[in-house]
Coordinates of C-alpha atoms in Angstrom, one line a residue:
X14 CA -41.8 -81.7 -123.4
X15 CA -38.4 -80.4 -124.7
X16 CA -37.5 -84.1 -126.1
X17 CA -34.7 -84.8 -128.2
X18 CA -33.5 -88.3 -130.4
X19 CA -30.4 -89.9 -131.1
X20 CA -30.9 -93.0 -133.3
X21 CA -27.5 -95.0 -133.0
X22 CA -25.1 -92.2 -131.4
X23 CA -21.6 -92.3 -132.5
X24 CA -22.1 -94.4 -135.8
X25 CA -22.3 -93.4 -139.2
X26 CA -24.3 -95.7 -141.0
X27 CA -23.4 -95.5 -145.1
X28 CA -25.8 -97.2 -147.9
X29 CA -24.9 -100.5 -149.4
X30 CA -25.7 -102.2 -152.4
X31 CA -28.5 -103.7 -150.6
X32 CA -30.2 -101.9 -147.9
X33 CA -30.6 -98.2 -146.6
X34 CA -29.2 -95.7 -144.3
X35 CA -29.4 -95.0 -140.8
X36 CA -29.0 -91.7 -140.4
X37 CA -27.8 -89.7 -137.5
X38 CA -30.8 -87.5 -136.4
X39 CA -31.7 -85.4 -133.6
X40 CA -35.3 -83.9 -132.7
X41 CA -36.2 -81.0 -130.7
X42 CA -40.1 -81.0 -130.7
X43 CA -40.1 -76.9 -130.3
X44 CA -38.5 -76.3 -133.6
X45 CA -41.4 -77.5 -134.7
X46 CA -44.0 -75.8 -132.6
X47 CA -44.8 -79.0 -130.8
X48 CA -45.4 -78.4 -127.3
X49 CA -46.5 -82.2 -126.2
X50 CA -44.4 -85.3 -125.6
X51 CA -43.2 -85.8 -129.1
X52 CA -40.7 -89.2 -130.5
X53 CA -41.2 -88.7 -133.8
X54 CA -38.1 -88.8 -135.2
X55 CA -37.2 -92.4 -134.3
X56 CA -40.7 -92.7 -136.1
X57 CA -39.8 -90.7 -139.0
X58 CA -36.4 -92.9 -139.7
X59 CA -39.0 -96.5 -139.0
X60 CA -41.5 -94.8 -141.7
X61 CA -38.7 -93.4 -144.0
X62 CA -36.9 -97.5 -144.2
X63 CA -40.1 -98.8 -144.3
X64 CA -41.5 -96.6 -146.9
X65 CA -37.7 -97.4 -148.7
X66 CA -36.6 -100.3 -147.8
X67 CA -39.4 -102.0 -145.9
X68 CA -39.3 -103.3 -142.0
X69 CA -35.7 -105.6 -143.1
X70 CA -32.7 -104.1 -144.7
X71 CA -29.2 -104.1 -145.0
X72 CA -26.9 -101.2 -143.7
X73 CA -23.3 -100.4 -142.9
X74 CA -23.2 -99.7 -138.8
X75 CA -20.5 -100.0 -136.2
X76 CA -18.0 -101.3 -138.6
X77 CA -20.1 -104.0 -140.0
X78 CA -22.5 -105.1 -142.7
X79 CA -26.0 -105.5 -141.0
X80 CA -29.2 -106.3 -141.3
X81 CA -31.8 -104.6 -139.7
X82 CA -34.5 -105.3 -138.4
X83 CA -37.8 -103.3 -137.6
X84 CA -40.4 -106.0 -137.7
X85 CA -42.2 -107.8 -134.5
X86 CA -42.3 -110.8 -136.0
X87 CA -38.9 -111.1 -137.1
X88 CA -37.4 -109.7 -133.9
X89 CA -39.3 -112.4 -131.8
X90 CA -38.4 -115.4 -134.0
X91 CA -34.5 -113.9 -133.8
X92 CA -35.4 -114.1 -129.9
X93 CA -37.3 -117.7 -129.8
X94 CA -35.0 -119.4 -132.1
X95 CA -31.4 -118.1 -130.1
X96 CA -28.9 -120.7 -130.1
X97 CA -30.7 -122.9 -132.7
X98 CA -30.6 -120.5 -135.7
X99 CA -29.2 -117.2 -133.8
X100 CA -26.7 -116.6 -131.2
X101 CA -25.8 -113.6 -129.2
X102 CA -23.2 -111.2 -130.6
X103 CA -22.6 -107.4 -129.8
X104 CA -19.6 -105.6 -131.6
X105 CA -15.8 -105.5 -130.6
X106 CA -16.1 -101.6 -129.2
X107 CA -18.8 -102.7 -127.0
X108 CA -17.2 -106.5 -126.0
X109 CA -14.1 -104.1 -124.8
X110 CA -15.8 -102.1 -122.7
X111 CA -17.8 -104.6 -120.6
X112 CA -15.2 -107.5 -120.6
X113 CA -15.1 -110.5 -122.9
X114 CA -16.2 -113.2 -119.9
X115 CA -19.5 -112.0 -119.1
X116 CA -23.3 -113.3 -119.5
X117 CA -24.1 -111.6 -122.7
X118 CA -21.1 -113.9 -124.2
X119 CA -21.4 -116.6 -122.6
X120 CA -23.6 -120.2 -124.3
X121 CA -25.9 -122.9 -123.6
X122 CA -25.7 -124.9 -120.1
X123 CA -23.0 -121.8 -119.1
X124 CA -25.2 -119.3 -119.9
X125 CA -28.2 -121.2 -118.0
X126 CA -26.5 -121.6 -114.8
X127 CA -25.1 -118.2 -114.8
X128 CA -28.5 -117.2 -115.4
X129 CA -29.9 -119.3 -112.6
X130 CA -27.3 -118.4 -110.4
X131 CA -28.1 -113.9 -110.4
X132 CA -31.7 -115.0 -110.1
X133 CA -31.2 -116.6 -106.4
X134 CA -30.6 -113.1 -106.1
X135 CA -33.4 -111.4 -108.5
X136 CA -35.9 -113.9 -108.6
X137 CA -39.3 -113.6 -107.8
X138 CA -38.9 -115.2 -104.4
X139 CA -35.7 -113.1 -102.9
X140 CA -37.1 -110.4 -103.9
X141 CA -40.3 -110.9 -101.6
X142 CA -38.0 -112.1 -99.0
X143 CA -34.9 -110.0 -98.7
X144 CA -35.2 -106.9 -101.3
X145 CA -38.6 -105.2 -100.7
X146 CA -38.3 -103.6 -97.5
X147 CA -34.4 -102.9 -98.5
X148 CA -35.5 -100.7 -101.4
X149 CA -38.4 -100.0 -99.5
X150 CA -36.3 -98.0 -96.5
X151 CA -33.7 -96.9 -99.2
X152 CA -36.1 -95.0 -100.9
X153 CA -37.5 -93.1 -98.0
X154 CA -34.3 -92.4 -96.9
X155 CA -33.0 -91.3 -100.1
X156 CA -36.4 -88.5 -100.5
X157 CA -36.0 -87.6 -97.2
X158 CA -32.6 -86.2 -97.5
X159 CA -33.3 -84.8 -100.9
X160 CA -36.1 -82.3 -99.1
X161 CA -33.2 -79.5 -97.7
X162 CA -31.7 -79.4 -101.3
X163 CA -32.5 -76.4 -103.9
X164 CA -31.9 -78.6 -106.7
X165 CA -31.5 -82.8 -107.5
X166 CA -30.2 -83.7 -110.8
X167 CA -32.5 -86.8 -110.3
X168 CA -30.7 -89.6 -112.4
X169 CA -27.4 -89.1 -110.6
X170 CA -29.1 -89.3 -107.1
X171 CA -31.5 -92.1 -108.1
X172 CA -28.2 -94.2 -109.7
X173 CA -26.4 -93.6 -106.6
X174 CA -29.9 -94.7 -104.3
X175 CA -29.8 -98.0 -106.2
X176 CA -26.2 -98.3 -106.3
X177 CA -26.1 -98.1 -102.3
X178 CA -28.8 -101.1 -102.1
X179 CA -27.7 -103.3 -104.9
X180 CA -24.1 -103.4 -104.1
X181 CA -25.3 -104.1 -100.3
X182 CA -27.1 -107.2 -101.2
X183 CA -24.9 -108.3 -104.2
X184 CA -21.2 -107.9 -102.4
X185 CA -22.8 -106.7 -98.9
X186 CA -20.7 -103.1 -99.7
X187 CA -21.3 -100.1 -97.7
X188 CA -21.3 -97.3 -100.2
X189 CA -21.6 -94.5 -97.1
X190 CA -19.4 -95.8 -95.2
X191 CA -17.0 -96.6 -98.3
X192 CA -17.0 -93.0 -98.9
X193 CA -18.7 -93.9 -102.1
X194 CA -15.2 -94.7 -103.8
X195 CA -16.4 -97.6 -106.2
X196 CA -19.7 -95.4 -106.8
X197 CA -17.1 -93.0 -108.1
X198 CA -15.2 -95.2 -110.4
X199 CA -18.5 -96.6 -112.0
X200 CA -19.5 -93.1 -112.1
X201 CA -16.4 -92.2 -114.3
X202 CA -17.1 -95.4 -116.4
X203 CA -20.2 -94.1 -117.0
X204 CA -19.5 -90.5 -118.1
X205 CA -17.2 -92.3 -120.6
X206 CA -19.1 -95.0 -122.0
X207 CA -20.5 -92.9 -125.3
X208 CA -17.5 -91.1 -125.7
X209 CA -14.9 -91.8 -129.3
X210 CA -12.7 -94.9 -128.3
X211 CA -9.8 -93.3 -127.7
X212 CA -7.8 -94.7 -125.2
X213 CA -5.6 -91.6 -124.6
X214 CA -5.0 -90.0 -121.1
X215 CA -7.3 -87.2 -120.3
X216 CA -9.8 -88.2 -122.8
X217 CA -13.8 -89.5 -121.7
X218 CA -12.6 -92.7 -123.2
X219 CA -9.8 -93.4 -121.3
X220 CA -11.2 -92.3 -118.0
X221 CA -13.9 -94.9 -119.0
X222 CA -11.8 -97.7 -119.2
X223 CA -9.6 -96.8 -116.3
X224 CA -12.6 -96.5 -114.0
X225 CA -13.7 -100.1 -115.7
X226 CA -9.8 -101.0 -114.0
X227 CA -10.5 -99.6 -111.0
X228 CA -13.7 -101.7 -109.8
X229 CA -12.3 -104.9 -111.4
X230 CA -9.4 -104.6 -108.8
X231 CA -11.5 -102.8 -106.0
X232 CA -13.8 -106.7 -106.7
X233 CA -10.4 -108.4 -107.0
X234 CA -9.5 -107.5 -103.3
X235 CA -13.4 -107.9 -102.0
X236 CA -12.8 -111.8 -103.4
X237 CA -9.3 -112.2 -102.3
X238 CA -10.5 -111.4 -98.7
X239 CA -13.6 -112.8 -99.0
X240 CA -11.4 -116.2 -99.8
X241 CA -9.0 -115.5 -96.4
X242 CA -11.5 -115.1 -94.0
X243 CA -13.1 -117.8 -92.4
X244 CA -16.7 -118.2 -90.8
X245 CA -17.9 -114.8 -91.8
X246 CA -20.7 -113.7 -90.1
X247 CA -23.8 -111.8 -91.6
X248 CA -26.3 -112.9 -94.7
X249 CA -25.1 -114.9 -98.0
X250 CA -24.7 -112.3 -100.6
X251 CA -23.6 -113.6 -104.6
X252 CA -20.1 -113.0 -103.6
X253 CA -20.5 -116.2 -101.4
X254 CA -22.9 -118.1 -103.8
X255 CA -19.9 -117.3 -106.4
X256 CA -17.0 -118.3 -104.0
X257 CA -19.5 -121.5 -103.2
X258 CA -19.2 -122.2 -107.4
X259 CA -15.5 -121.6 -107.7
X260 CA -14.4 -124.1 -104.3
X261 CA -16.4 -126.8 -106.2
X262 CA -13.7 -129.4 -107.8
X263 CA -14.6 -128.9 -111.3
X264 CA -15.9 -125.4 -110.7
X265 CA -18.7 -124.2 -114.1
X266 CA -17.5 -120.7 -114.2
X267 CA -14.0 -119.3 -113.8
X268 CA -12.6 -116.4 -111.4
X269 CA -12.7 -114.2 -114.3
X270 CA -16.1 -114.7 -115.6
X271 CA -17.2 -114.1 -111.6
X272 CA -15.6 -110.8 -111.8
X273 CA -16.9 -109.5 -114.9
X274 CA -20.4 -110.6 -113.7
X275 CA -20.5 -108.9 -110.5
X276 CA -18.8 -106.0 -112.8
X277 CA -21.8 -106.1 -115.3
X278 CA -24.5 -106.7 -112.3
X279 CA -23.8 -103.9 -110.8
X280 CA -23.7 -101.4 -113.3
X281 CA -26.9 -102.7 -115.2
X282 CA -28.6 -102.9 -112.1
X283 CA -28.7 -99.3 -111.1
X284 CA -28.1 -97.6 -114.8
X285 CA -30.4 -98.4 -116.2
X286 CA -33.4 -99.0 -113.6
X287 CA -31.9 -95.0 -112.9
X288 CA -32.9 -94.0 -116.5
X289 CA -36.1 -95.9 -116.3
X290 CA -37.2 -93.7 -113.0
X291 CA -35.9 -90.4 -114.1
X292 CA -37.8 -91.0 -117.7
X293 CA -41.0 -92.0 -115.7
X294 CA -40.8 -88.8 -113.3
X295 CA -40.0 -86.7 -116.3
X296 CA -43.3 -88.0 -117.9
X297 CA -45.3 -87.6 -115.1
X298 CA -44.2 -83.7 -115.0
X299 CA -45.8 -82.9 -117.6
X300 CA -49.2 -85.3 -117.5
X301 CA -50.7 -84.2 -114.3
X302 CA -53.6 -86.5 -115.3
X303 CA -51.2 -89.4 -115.1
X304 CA -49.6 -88.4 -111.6
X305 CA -53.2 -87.8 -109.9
X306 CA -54.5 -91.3 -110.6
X307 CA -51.1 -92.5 -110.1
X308 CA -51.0 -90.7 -106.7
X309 CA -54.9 -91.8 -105.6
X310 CA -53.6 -95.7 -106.2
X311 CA -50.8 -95.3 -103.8
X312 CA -52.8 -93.3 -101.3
X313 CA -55.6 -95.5 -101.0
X314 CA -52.9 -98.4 -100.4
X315 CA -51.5 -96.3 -97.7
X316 CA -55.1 -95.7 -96.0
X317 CA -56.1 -99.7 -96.2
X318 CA -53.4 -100.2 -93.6
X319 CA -53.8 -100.4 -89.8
X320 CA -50.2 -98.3 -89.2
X321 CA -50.2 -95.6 -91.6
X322 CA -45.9 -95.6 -91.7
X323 CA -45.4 -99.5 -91.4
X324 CA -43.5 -100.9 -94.3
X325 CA -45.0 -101.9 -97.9
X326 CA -45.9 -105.5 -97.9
X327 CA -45.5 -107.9 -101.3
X328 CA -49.7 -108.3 -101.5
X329 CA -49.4 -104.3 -102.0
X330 CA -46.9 -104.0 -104.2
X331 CA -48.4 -106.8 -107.0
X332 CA -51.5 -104.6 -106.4
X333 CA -50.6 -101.5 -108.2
X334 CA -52.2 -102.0 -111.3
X335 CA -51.9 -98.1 -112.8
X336 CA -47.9 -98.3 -111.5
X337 CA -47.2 -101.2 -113.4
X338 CA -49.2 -99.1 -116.8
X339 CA -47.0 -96.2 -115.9
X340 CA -44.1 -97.8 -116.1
X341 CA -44.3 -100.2 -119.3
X342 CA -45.6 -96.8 -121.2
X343 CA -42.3 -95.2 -119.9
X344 CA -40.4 -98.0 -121.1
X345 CA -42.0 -98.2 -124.6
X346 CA -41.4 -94.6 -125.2
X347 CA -37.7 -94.7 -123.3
X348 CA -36.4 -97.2 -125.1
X349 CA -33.5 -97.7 -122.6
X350 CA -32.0 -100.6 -124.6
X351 CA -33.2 -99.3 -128.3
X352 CA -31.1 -102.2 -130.3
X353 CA -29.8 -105.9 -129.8
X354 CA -27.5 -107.8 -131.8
X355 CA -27.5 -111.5 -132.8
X356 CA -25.6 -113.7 -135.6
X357 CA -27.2 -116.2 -137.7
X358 CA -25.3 -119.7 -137.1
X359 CA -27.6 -121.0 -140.4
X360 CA -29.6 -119.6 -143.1
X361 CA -32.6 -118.6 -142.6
X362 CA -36.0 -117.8 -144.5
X363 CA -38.5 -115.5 -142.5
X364 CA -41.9 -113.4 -143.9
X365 CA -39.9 -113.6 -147.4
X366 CA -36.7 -112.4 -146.0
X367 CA -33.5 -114.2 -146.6
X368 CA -31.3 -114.3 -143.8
X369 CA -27.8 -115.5 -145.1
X370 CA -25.5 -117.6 -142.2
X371 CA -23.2 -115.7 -140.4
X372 CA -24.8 -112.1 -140.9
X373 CA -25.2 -110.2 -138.1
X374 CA -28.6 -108.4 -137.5
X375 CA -29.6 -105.7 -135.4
X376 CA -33.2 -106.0 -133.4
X377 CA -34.9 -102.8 -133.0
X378 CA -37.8 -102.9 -130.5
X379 CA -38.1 -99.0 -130.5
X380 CA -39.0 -99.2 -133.7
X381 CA -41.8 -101.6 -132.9
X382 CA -42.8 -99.8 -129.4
X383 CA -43.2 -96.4 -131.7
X384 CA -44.7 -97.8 -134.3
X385 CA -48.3 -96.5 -135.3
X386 CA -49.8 -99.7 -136.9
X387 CA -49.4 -101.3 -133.6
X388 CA -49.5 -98.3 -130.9
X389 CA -51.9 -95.5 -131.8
X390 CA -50.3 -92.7 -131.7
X391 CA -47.5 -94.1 -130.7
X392 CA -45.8 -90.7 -129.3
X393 CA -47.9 -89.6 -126.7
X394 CA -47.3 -90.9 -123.4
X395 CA -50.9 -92.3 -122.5
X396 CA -50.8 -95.4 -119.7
X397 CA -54.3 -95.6 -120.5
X398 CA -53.7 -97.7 -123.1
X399 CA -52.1 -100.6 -121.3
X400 CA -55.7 -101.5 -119.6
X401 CA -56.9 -102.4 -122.6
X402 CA -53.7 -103.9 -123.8
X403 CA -52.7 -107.4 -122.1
X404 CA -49.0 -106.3 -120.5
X405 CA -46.2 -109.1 -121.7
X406 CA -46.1 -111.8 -119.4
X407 CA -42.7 -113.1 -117.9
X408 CA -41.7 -109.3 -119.4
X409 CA -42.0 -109.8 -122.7
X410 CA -43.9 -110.0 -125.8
X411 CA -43.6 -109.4 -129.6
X412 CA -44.9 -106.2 -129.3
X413 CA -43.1 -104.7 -126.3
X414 CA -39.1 -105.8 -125.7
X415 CA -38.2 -103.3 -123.3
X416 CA -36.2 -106.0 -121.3
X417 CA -35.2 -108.0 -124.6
X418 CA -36.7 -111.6 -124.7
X419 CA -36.2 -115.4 -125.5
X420 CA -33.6 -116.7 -123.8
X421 CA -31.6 -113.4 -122.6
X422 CA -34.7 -111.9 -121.3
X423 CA -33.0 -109.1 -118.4
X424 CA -32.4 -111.3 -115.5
X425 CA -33.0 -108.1 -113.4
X426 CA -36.6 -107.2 -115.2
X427 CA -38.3 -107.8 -111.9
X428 CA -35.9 -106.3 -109.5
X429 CA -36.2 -103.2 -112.0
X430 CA -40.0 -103.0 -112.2
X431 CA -40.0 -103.5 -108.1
X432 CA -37.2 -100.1 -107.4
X433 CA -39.4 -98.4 -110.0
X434 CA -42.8 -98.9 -108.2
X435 CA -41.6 -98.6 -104.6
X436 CA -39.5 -95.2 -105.5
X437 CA -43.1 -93.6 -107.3
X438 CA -45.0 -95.2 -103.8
X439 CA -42.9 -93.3 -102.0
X440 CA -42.6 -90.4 -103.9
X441 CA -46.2 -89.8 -104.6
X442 CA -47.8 -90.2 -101.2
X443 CA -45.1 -88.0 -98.9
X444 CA -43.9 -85.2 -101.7
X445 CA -44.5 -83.2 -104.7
X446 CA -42.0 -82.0 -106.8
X447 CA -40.7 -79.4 -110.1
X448 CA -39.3 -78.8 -112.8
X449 CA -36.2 -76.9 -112.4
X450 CA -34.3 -77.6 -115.6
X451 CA -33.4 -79.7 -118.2
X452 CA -34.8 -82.7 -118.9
X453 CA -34.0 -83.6 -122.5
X454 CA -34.0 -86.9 -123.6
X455 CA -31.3 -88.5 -126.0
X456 CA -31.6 -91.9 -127.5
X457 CA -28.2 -93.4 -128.8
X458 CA -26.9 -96.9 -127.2
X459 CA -29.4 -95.8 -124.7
X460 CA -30.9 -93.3 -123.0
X461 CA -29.3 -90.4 -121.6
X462 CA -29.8 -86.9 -120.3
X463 CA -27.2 -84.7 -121.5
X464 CA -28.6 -81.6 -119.5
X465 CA -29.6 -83.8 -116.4
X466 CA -33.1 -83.5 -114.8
X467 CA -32.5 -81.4 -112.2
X468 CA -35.7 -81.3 -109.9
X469 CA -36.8 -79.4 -106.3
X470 CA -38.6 -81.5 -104.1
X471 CA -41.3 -80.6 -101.3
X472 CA -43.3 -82.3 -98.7
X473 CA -46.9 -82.5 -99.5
X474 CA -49.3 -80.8 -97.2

């Protein structure tokens, strides 16, 4: 597999007096002759700080002194301890882009009932209720009309699949029918989001921001009407349970910081869950192993039911054990969210370290999901090794952060894992697919595919 690494795009990290350097690297496994599934270098800059600097050091990143952090057990104190020793902080370039009144910001009761408020939507119990057979019939439609095509670039088409459900249920928006115009803007927010910060016309940046603009006031007007009409017909979606909040006479949470959250819903909702898919189809390509056991467990789900085209049922889906391997050993090796920031609010001692207050620190769980000592070989995409391995409950553990943990664990983890497993369900047991090109993987802020993953689907026999 033609895999390549980006530790912290865009940022030049320099030494200081008392830490190490994060370097800027990128890693083609065939310049090295290495024809399998290869992460090593985010493992050769872990071993090369360790080896220097150990699993905690101090860096200059992003415009700031940081400490860094590498170690399980640090990172998951940072987690546990949040808002008694730690509190949430990301820097200024990133605060821009998303919006200064959203949940990553946002503290204590706030950021519990803001929290308790997106999981009447993403909970455990809606999504047995309400989102299954949604994501269920999106997905088979979505394959379906991919069969006539010479050629899917499969993270665009998955983004806009999940886009078309998500925005459905969150602010009951018909992307079809819309002509996919706020699809679009996101789309251009997107393309920008890794580009230089410069907030010129023409440039990536710019177009960024201006797409950012464009679905704030395409929301604006969904609320405004939303707010004129009366007795609306059809099923709650958040826009009412947020309208609900704001008519209250001391309302918790302002118009604002309801806008930036359906902003920030909607794009982490299909964004990343899109990156998770395409990174877990790109790894089953080239493990046919993987994909045949992955492909029996799906089958023989479809041939224990009475109607061999009814709809999956919730009993089925917690039953697919390999699925649910597949897709944490995607994530480890992914690393969609590869960093985390958090501030110290007091000083702090931990394993020997000194943690001074007010220093900001930046949590690496890629580090820990590639490293050796805790993963044997830690590069190879085997989810084999989960059925010996306990998987994190409630989605996390110290070992394996792909959804963060503590108190900002992803509100959406579950609604995430769910798209995941019923897109492979469907795609195993009607179609096969290939390789057409790329398929490179970049880690910076996250993971990207900077040639796409353009793919050719065809029915199975």
């Amino acid at each position: 597999m033609n895999l390549a690494v980006v530790a912290m795009a865009r940022t030049r990290a320099t030494a200081s007096s008392g830490g190490g350097v994060l370097g800027l690297v990128r890693w083609r496994a065939q310049e090295e002759g290495e024809k399998r599934t290869d992460i090593r270098a985010l493992i050769f800059i872990a071993s090369q700080r360790r080896m220097g600097y150990g699993p905690v050091f101090r860096t200059n990143m992003v415009g700031q002194d940081l400490i860094v952090s590498l170690d399980a057990e640090v990172n998951s104190f940072v987690f546990q301890q949040e808002e008694r020793l730690f509190q949430c902080w990301y820097p200024d370039s990133f605060m821009r882009i998303i919006g200064a009144d959203n949940i990553i910001t946002t503290l204590g009761s706030s950021h519990k009932y803001i929290r308790n408020l997106i999981l009447r939507l993403f909970g455990p119990e809606n999504l047995r209720r309400a989102m299954l057979q949604d994501v269920h019939r999106t997905a088979q439609a979505s394959l379906l009309s991919w069969l006539d095509r010479p050629s899917i670039e499969l993270k665009d088409a998955v983004s806009s699949m999940i886009f078309s459900v998500t925005a459905k249920k969150l602010i009951s928006y018909d992307s079809l029918a819309s002509d996919g115009k706020m699809w679009k803007q996101y789309d251009a927010f997107i393309r920008g989001l890794l580009a230089f910060p410069i907030g010129i016309p023409g440039t990536a940046f710019y177009k960024c921001m201006q797409g950012r603009k464009n679905v704030m006031k395409m929301l604006k007007e969904l609320i405004d009407e939303r707010k004129e009409a009366s007795g609306r017909r059809g099923s709650i979606d958040f826009i009412d349970v947020l309208l609900e909040e704001l008519n209250e006479e001391k309302p918790l949470i302002s118009e604002n910081v309801a806008l930036d959250l359906i902003f920030l819903l909607l794009f982490a909702s299909f964004e990343t869950t899109a990156s998770a898919i395409t990174a877990v189809v790109r790894f089953l390509t080239d493990n046919p192993e993987a994909l045949q056991e992955l492909a029996e467990e799906h089958d023989n789900i479809q041939k224990r039911r009475v109607d061999l085209n009814s709809e999956i049922i919730w009993e089925e889906y917690k039953s697919m054990k390999f699925t649910s391997h597949v897709i944490h050993e995607a994530l480890r090796l992914a690393n969609i969210a590869p960093v985390m920031f958090r501030k110290a609010t007091e000083d702090v001692h931990i394993k020997g370290f000194f943690i001074p207050k007010g220093s900001k620190i930046m949590i690496c769980p890629s580090m820990v999901h590639l490293n050796p000592m805790i993963y044997k070989d830690p590069n190879i995409f085997n989810p084999w090794r989960w059925k010996d391995t306990a998987e994190p409950t409630g989605g996390a553990s110290k070992d394996f952060m792909a959804f963060g943990g503590g108190l900002r664990l992803c509100v959406g983890a579950d609604f995430a894992k769910l798209q995941t497993a019923i897109f492979l369900h469907c795609l195993v047991t009607k179609y096969r697919w290939k390789a057409i090109k790329g398929g490179t993987m970049v880690l910076g802020p996250g993971l990207r595919f900077p040639e796409g993953f353009h793919i050719q689907l065809f029915p199975k026999p």
